[in-house]
XYZ file of C-alpha atoms in Angstrom:
648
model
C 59.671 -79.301 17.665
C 60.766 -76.568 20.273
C 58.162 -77.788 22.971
C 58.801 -74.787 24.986
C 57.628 -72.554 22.115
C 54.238 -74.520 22.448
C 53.782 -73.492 26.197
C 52.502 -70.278 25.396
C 48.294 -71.074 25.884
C 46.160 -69.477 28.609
C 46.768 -72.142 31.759
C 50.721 -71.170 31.280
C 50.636 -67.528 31.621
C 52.727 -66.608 35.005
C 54.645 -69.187 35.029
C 58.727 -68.606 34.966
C 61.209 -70.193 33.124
C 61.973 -72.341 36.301
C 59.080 -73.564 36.107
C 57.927 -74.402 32.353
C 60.997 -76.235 32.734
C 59.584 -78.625 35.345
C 56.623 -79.150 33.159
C 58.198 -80.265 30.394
C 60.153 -82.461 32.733
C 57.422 -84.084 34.128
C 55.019 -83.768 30.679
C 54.863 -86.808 28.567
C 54.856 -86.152 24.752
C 52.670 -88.852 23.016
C 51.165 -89.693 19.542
C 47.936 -90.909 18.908
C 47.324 -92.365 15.336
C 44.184 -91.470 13.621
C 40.709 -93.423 15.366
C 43.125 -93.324 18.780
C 40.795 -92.600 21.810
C 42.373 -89.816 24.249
C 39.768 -89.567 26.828
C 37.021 -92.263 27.739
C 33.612 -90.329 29.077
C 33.418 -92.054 32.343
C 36.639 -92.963 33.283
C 38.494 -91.243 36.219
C 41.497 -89.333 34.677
C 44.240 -86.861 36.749
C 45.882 -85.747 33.051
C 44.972 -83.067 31.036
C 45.911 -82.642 27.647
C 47.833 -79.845 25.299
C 47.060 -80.468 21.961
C 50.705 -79.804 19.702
C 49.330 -81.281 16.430
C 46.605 -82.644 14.525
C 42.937 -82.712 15.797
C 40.751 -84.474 17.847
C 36.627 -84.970 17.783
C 34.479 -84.342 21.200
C 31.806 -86.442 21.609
C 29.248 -87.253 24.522
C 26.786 -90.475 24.704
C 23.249 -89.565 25.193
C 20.119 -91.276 27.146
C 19.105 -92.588 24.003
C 20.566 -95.741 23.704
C 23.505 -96.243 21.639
C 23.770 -92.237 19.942
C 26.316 -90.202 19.784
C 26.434 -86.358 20.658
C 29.269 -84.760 18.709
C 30.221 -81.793 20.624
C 33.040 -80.048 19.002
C 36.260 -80.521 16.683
C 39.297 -79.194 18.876
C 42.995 -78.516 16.944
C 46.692 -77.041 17.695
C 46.375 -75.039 21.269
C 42.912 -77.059 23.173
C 43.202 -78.191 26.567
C 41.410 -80.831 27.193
C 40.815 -82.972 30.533
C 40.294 -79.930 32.717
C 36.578 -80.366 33.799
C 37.074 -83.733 35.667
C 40.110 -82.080 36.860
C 38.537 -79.219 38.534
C 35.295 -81.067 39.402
C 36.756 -84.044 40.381
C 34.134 -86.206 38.598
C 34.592 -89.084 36.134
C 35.584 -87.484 32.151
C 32.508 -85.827 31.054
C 33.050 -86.743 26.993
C 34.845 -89.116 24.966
C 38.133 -87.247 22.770
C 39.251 -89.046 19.458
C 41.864 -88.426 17.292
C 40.734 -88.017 13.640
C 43.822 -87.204 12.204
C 47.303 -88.492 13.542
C 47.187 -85.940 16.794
C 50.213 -85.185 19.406
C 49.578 -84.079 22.664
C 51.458 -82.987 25.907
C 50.132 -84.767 28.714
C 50.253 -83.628 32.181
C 49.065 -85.451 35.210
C 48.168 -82.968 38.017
C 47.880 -85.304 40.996
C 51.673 -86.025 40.584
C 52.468 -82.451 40.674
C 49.837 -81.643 43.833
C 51.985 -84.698 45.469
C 55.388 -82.727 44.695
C 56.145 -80.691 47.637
C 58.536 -78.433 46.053
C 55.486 -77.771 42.898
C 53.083 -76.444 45.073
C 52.968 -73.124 43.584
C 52.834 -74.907 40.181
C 50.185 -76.564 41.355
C 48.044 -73.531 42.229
C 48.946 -71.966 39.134
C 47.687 -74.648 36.891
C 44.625 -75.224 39.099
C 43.874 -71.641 38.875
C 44.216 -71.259 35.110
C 42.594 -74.883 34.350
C 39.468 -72.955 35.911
C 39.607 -70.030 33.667
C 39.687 -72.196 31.173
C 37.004 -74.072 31.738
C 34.828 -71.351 31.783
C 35.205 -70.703 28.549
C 33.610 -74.526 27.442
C 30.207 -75.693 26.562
C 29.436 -77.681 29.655
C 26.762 -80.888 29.095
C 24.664 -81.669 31.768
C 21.456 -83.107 31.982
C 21.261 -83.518 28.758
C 21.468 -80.012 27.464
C 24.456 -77.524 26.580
C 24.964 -74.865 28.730
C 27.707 -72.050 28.209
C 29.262 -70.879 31.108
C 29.764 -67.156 31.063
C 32.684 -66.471 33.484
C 32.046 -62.706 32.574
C 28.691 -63.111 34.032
C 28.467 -66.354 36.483
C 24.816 -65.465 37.214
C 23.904 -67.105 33.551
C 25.078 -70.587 34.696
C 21.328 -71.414 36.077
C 21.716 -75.685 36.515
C 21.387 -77.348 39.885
C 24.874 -78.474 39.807
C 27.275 -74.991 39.632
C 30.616 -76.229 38.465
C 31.837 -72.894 40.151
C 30.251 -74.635 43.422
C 32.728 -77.431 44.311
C 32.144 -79.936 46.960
C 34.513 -80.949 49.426
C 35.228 -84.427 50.104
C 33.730 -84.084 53.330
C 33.933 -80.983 56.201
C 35.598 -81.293 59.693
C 33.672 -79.146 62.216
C 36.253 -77.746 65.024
C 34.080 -76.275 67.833
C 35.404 -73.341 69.100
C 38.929 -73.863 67.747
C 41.088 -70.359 67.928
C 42.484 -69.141 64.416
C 46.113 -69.772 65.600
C 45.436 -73.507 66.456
C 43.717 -74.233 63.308
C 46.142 -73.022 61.757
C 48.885 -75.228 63.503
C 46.361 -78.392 62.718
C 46.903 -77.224 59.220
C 49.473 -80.006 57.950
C 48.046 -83.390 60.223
C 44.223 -82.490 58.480
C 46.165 -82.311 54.993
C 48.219 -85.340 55.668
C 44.820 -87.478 56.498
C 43.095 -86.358 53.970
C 40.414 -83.340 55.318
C 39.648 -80.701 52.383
C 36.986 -78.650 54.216
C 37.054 -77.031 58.000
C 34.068 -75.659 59.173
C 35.035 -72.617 61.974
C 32.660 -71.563 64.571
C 30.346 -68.830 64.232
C 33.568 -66.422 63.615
C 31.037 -62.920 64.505
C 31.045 -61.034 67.957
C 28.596 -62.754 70.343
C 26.947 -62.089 73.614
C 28.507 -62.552 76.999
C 27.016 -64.034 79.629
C 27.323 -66.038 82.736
C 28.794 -68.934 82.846
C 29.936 -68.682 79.181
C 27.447 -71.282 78.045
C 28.683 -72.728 74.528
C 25.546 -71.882 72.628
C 26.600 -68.261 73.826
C 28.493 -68.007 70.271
C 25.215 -68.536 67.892
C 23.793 -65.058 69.752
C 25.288 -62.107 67.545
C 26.206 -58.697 68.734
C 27.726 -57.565 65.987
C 29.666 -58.368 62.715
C 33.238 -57.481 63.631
C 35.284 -60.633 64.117
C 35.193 -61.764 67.464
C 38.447 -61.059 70.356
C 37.497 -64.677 71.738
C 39.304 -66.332 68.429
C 41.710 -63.912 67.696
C 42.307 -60.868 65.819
C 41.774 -60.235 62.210
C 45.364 -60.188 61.334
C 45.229 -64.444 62.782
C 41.815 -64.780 60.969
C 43.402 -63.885 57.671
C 47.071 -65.747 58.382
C 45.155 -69.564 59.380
C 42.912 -69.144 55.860
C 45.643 -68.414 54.054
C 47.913 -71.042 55.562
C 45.151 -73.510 55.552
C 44.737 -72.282 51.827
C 48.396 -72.985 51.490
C 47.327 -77.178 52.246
C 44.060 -76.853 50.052
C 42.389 -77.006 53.079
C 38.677 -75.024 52.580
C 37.253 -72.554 55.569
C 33.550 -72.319 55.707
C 32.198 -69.930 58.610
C 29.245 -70.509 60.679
C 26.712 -68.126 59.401
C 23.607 -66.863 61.771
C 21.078 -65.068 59.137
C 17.846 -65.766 62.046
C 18.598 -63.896 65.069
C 20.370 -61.509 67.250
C 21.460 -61.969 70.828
C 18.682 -62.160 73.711
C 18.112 -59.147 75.093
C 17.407 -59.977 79.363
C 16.515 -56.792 81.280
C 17.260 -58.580 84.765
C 21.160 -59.824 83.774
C 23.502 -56.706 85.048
C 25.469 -56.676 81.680
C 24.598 -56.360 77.709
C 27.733 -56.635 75.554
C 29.774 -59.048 73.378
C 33.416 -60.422 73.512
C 34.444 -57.134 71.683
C 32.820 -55.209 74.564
C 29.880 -53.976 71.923
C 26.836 -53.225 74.032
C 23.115 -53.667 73.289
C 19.975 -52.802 74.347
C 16.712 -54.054 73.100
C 16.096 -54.459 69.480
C 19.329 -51.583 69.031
C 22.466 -53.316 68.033
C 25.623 -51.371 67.211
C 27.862 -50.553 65.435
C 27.414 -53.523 63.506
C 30.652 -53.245 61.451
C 32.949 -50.372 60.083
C 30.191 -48.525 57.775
C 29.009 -47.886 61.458
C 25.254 -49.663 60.502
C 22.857 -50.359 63.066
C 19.376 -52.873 64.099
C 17.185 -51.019 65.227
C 13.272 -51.708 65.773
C 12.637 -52.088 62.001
C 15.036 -54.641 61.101
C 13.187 -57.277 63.315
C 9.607 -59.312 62.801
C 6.952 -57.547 65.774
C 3.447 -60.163 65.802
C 2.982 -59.070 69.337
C 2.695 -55.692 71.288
C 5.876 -55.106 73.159
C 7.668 -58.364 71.596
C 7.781 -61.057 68.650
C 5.039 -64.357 68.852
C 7.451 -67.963 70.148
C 7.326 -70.414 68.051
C 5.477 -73.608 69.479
C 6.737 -76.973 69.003
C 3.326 -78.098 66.579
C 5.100 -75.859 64.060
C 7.950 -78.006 63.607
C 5.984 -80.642 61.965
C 2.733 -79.302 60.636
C 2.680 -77.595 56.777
C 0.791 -74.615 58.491
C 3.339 -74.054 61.158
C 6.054 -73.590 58.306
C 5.202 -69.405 57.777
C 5.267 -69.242 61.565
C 9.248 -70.917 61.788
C 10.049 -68.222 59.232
C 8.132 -65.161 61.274
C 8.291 -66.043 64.882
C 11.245 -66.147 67.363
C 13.340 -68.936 68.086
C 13.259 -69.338 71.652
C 13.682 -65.629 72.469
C 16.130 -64.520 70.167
C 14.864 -61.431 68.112
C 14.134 -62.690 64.708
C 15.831 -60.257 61.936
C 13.135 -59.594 59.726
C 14.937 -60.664 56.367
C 12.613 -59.408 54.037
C 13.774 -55.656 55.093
C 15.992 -54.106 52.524
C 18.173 -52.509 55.460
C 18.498 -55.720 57.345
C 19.472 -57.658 54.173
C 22.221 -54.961 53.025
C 23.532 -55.601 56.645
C 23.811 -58.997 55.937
C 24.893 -59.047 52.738
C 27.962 -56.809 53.932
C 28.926 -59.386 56.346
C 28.935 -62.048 53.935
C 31.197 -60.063 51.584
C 33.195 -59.305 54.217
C 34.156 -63.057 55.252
C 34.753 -63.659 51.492
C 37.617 -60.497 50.920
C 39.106 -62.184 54.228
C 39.192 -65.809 52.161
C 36.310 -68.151 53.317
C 35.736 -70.713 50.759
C 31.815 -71.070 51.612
C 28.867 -71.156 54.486
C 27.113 -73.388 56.674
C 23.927 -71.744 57.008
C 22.171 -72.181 60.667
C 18.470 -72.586 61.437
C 17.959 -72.678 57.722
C 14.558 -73.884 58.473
C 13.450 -70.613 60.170
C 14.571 -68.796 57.294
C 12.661 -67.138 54.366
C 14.617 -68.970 51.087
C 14.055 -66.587 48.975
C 15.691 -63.726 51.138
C 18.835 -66.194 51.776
C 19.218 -66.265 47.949
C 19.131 -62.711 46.977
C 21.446 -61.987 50.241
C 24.432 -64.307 48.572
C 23.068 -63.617 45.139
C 26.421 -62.640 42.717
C 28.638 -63.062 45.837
C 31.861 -65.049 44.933
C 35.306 -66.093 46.762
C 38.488 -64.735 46.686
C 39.247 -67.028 43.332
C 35.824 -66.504 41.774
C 33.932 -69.229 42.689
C 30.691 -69.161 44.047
C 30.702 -70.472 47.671
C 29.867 -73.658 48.791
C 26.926 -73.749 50.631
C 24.839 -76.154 53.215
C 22.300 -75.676 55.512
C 21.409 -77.013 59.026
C 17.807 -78.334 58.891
C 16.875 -81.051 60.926
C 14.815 -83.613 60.353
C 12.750 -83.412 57.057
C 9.201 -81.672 55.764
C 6.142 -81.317 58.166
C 4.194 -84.781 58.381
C 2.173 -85.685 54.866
C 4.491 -83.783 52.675
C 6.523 -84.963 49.827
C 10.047 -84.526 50.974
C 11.757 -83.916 47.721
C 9.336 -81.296 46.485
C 8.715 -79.924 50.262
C 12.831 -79.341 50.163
C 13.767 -78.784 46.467
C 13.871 -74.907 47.447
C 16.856 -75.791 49.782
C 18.602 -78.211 47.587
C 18.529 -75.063 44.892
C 20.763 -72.998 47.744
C 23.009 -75.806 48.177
C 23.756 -78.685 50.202
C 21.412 -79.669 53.142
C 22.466 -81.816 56.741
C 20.715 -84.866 56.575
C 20.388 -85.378 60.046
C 18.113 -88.488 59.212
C 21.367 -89.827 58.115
C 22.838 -90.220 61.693
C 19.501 -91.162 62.773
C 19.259 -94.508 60.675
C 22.596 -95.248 61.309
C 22.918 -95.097 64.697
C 19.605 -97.392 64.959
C 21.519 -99.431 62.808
C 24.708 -99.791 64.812
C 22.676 -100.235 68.203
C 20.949 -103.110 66.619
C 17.192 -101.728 67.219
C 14.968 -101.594 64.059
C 17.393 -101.953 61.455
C 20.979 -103.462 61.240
C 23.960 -103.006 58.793
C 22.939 -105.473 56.239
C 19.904 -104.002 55.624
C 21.632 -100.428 54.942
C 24.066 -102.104 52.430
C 21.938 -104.395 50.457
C 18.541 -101.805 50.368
C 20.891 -98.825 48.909
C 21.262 -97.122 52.188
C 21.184 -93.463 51.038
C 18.907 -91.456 48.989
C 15.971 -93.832 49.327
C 15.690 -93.567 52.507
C 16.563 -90.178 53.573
C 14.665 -88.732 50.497
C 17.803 -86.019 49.591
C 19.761 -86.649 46.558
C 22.960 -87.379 46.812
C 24.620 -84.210 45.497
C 23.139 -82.026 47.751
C 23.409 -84.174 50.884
C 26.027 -83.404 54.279
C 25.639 -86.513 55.807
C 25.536 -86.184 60.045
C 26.309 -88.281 62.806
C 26.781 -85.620 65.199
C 26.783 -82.425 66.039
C 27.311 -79.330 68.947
C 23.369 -80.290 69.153
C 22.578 -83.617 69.156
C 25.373 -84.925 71.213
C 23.264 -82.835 73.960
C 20.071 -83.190 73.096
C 19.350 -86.262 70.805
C 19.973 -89.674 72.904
C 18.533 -91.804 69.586
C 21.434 -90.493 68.190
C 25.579 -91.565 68.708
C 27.955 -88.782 70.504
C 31.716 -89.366 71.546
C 30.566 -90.023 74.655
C 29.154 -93.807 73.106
C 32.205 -95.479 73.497
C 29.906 -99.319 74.726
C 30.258 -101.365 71.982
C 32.804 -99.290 70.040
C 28.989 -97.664 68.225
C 30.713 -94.186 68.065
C 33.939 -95.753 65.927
C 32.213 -97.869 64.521
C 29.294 -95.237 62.566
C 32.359 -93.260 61.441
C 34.151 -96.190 59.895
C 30.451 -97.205 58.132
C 29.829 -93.946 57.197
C 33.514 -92.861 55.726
C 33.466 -95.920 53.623
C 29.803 -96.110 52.236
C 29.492 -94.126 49.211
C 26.860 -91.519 49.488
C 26.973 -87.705 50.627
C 29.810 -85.063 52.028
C 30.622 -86.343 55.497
C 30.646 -84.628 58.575
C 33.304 -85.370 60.802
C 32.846 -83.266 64.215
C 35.637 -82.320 66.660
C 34.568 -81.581 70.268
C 35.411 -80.737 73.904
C 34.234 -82.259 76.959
C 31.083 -81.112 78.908
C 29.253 -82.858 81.778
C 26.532 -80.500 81.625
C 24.567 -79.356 78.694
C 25.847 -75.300 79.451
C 29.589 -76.036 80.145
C 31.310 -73.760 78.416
C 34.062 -74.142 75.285
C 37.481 -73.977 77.296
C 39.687 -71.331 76.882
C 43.054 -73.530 76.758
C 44.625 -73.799 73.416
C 44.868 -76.825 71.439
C 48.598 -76.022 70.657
C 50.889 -75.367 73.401
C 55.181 -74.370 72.437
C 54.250 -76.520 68.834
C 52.845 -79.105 70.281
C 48.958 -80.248 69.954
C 48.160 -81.009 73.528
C 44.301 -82.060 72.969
C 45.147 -86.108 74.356
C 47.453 -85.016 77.575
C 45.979 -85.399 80.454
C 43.404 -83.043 82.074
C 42.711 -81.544 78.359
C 39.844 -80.413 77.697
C 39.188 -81.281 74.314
C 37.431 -84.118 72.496
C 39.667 -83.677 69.239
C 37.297 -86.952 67.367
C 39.156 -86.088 64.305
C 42.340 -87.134 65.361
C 40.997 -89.904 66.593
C 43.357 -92.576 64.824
C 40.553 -94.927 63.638
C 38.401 -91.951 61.988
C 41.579 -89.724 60.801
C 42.691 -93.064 58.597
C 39.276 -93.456 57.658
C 38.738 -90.085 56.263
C 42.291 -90.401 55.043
C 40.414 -93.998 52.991
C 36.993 -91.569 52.000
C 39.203 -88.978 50.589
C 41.572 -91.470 48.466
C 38.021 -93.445 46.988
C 36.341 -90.759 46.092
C 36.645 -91.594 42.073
C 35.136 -95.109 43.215
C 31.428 -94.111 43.781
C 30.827 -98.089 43.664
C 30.437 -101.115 45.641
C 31.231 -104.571 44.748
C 31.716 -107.954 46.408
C 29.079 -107.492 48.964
C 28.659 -109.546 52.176
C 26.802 -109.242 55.144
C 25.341 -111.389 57.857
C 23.481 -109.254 59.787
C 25.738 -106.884 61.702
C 28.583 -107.681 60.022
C 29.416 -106.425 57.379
C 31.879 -106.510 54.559
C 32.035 -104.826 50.775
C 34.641 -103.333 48.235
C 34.892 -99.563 46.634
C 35.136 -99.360 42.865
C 34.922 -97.313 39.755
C 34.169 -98.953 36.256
C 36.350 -98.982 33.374
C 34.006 -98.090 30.871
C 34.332 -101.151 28.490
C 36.927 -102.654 30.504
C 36.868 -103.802 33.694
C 35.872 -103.137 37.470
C 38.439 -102.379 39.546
C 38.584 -102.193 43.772
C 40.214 -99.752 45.420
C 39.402 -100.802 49.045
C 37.537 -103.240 51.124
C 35.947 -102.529 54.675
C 34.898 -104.923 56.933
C 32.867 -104.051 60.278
C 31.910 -106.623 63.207
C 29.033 -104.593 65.047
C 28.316 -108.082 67.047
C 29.449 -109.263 70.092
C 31.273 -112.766 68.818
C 34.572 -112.579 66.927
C 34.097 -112.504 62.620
C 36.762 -114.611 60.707
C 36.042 -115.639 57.201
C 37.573 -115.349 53.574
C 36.555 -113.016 51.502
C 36.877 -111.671 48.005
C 38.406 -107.848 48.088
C 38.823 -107.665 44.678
C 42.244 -106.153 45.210
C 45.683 -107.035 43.995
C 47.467 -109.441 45.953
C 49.790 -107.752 48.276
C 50.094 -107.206 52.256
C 47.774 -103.870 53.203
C 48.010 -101.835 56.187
C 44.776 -102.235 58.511
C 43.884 -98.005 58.182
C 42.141 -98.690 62.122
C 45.113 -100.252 63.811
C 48.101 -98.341 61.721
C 49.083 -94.973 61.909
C 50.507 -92.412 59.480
C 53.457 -90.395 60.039
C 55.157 -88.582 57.547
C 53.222 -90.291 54.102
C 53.876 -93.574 55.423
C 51.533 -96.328 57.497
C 52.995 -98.025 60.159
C 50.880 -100.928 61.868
C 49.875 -104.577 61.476
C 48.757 -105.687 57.857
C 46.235 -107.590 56.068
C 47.377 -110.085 53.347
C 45.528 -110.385 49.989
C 46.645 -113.405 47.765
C 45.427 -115.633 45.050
C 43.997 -113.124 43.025
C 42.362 -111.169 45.657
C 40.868 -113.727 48.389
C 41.723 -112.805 51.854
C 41.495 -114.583 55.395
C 40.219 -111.932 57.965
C 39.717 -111.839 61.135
C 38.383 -108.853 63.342
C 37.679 -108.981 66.703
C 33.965 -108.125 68.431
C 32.798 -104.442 67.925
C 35.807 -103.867 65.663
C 36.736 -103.341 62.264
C 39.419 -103.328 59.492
C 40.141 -100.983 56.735
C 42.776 -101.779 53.371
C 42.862 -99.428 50.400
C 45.252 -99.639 47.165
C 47.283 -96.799 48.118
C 48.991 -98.112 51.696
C 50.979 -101.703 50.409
C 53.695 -102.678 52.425
């Protein structure tokens, strides 16, 4: 059989010679007799499969107990594999060989680890998605086509088109050119998803107060970043490390108009006057009176801080001005076709989604139709969250109160940080309780798959003293939420990346991150935070990333604030196997004690004391032995961290 002849199907079109050749080199050509299972539904797979000969049945368990969903017979040419492939879930169907079948099987992750098949890589990823569009999809129990002709069909809450990251690194007022130079260390440890800045033209004013940059002047792409040309270079590069960009996106509000201040422009030198902003971007559009809400003569009605938590106040967050920011009246075709031009406009440059601000001031239903049909660069629908804090007005069912947000996308649970930080301090609640009561949807009331879990943010490290900034460094807390929170198996984490202030106003500095190739944010005298690089939290991302396929938890113990369990995924009919073990000591006496990882026996680098350079840990190690038992010892207000991947 000339095996190159059979490399002819969809996901291979563009590929050279060069590299069809490196396929077949790294492809494994294997036989499955008649009654052979291919795929287990469940099961966490990187290959996908070309089917050379014979034929295989698709089949799909249902709630009822013990029945069988046949979904389709599959012959010479099928792919199969791709969906937990591109979704990065567990196999979604069970494939069996009813007559003696071959197959060409090709496992991805080696290829994405290649450094030399990168453009392979892309290739395959790219045309794995096309295909996939073309397959009956099951979820929730029903069979939905997905149209890639017409994406607007696909109508369940979970959008395969709408990928989540693994979790989203916020880097506050980073310039294009630097985060494009922090590219390769975010890739390296494991970060998918960067969340830029609010990346529009914003007011200037004295001082240069940081909150400065959520007041809009225009839509043009602000000077205080860089220039378009750097924009579109650092999402491409990032790109280049399957690193995701999600911009900032202010829907609410324009920039405060003050008569007494001398000046009214932005950072592109854009002027304003009251209610009149302009030119808004090059189609030359303009606000003007109209395009705002007016409850008041000569003004807008201020929200009042009842309206936050009572049912009746909810109409006045989505009418009323925040603070005194002119409220963009949403429901006003003009406004919205503004909008909707700006959103466009950040996708042709390559953004991969949106965190939406003040979501709770916003009408829903206006949000929608604004992104409505609007797709990336590659297609996809972007990936969406919103920044709501706290959850519905007092009395009110929270699920049903926020279901209209969890159909837009993902929503910050700010509650999150909240628990866990009371946790951590040791007030109401301590770490055992979060592990052994389930801490996650139960008691934050969002369902997993639409949750950004928070610990911080550019608003509560001023604002919210019941919850942990990087300035809690007693007791480790800060380290020691990030560590909890990176391991524990619920949500998209939010990992922030700061600068210092003193005072609630101080501005975001102007000095670059990266100085002559060098990042400079730990010298002395710098000005920036940089969490993220922190090496505790990096290696701990690094471990969230790499357990993703193990959404479970085994060999549990706790003892009030310490703390101890395992990640691992189920071999459906097989066996449970760990991936990695976490233990945290949020006490002030030192924790040694055996315990059962689960792991095979081995010496593991500690992830918190080692450090990565160049795909390899360097550090002190943790020794697992006699079929996974291990002595540990961690010091007060410390922790340890082993996973499968980083044996000595």
């Amino acid at each position: 059989m000339d095996l190159l002849e059979k490399l002819t199907a969809p996901i291979f079109n563009d590929f050279t010679q060069v590299e069809l050749d490196y396929l077949l080199k790294s492809a494994q050509k294997t036989v499955y007799e008649k009654g052979s299972v291919l795929i287990y539904e469940g099961e966490i797979g990187h290959e996908f499969y070309l089917i050379l000969e014979g034929k295989v049945d698709v089949s799909k368990e249902s709630s009822a107990q013990e029945e069988t969903i046949p979904l389709a017979t599959l012959g010479v040419g099928s792919v199969l594999g791709e969906i937990s492939i591109i979704t990065n879930n567990p196999r979604s169907a069970t494939v069996t060989a009813i007559e003696k079948t071959t197959a060409l099987v090709i496992n991805i992750e080696k290829i994405k680890q290649d450094p030399d098949a990168q453009s392979i890589y892309k290739k395959l990823i790219q045309n794995l998605g096309i295909e996939l569009s073309k397959k009956l999809i099951y979820f929730e129990d029903k069979l939905i086509k997905y149209d890639a002709k017409n994406h607007d069909q696909f109508e369940t809450t979970e959008d395969i088109s709408s990928l989540a990251p693994n979790s989203i690194l916020t880097l506050l007022g980073w310039k294009w050119s630097d985060i494009m130079h922090e590219a390769p260390f975010l890739a390296e440890h494991g970060y998918d998803a960067i969340k830029i800045s609010p990346p529009q033209e914003f007011i200037v004013k004295n001082g240069d107060p940081w909150w400065s940059i959520y007041q809009p002047v225009s839509y043009h792409l602000s000077n205080f970043y860089g220039t378009e040309e750097e924009f579109i270079k650092m999402v491409d590069f990032c790109h280049g490390y399957n690193l995701k960009i999600y911009a900032d996106l202010i829907l609410n509000h324009m920039a405060e108009f003050i008569p007494e201040e001398p000046t009214h422009v932005g950072t592109n030198n854009t002027s304003f006057t009251k209610y009149h902003y302009g030119p808004l971007n090059n189609d030359n559009d303009y606000y003007e009176y109209d395009d705002f809400y007016h409850f008041a003569h000569q003004g807008n009605k201020q929200i009042s801080n009842e309206d936050y938590c009572k049912l009746e106040g909810v109409w006045h967050l989505e009418h009323y001005d925040l603070l005194n920011l002119p409220k963009i009246n949403l429901k006003n075709q003009h406004a919205a076709t503004v909008l909707r031009k700006y959103v466009k406009y950040l996708l042709s440059l390559g953004v991969d989604g949106f965190r939406i601000d003040a979501a709770k001031h916003l009408s829903i239903k206006a949000v929608e139709k604004i992104l409505a049909g609007l797709r990336t660069l590659d297609g996809l629908r972007p990936f969406i969250y919103q920044e709501y804090y706290t959850g519905a007005p007092m009395g009110i069912d929270v699920y049903s109160f926020m279901e209209k947000y969890f159909k837009v996308g993902y929503v910050t649970a700010f509650k999150y940080g909240d628990f866990l930080a009371d946790a951590i301090r040791n007030q109401n609640n301590d770490l055992q309780k979060l592990v052994e009561y389930s801490f996650g949807s139960s008691w934050i009331h969002y369902p997993e798959n639409r949750a950004v879990v928070v610990i911080d943010n550019h608003d509560t490290e001023r604002m919210m003293s019941n919850m942990l900034n990087y300035k809690c460094t007693q007791n480790n807390a800060y380290v020691l939420a990030y560590t909890f929170m990176l391991s524990w198996p619920f949500g998209v984490p939010k990992i922030m990346s700061s600068f210092h202030f003193t005072n609630h106003d101080d501005p975001i500095p102007n000095t670059s991150v990266w100085q002559n190739g060098r990042c400079t944010c730990f010298d002395a005298n710098s000005p920036w935070v940089a969490q993220h690089r922190w090496n505790a939290i990096a290696n701990m991302v690094l471990f969230h990333n790499r357990t993703q396929n193990a959404p479970g938890t085994s060999h549990l113990w706790a003892n009030g604030n310490q703390v101890a369990f395992s990640r691992v995924y189920q071999k459906p009919k097989k066996y449970v196997a760990s991936v990695g073990f976490v233990v945290i000591n949020d006490t002030d006496k030192p924790l040694n004690h055996r315990f059962e990882t689960g792991l095979p026996d081995g010496k593991y680098y500690d992830l918190i004391k080692s450090r990565l350079a160049s795909g390899k840990m360097i550090g002190p190690t943790i020794t697992v032995e006699n079929y996974g038992f291990a002595t540990i010892e961690v010091p007060p207000f410390d922790a340890i961290a082993i996973l499968i991947d980083f044996i000595q």
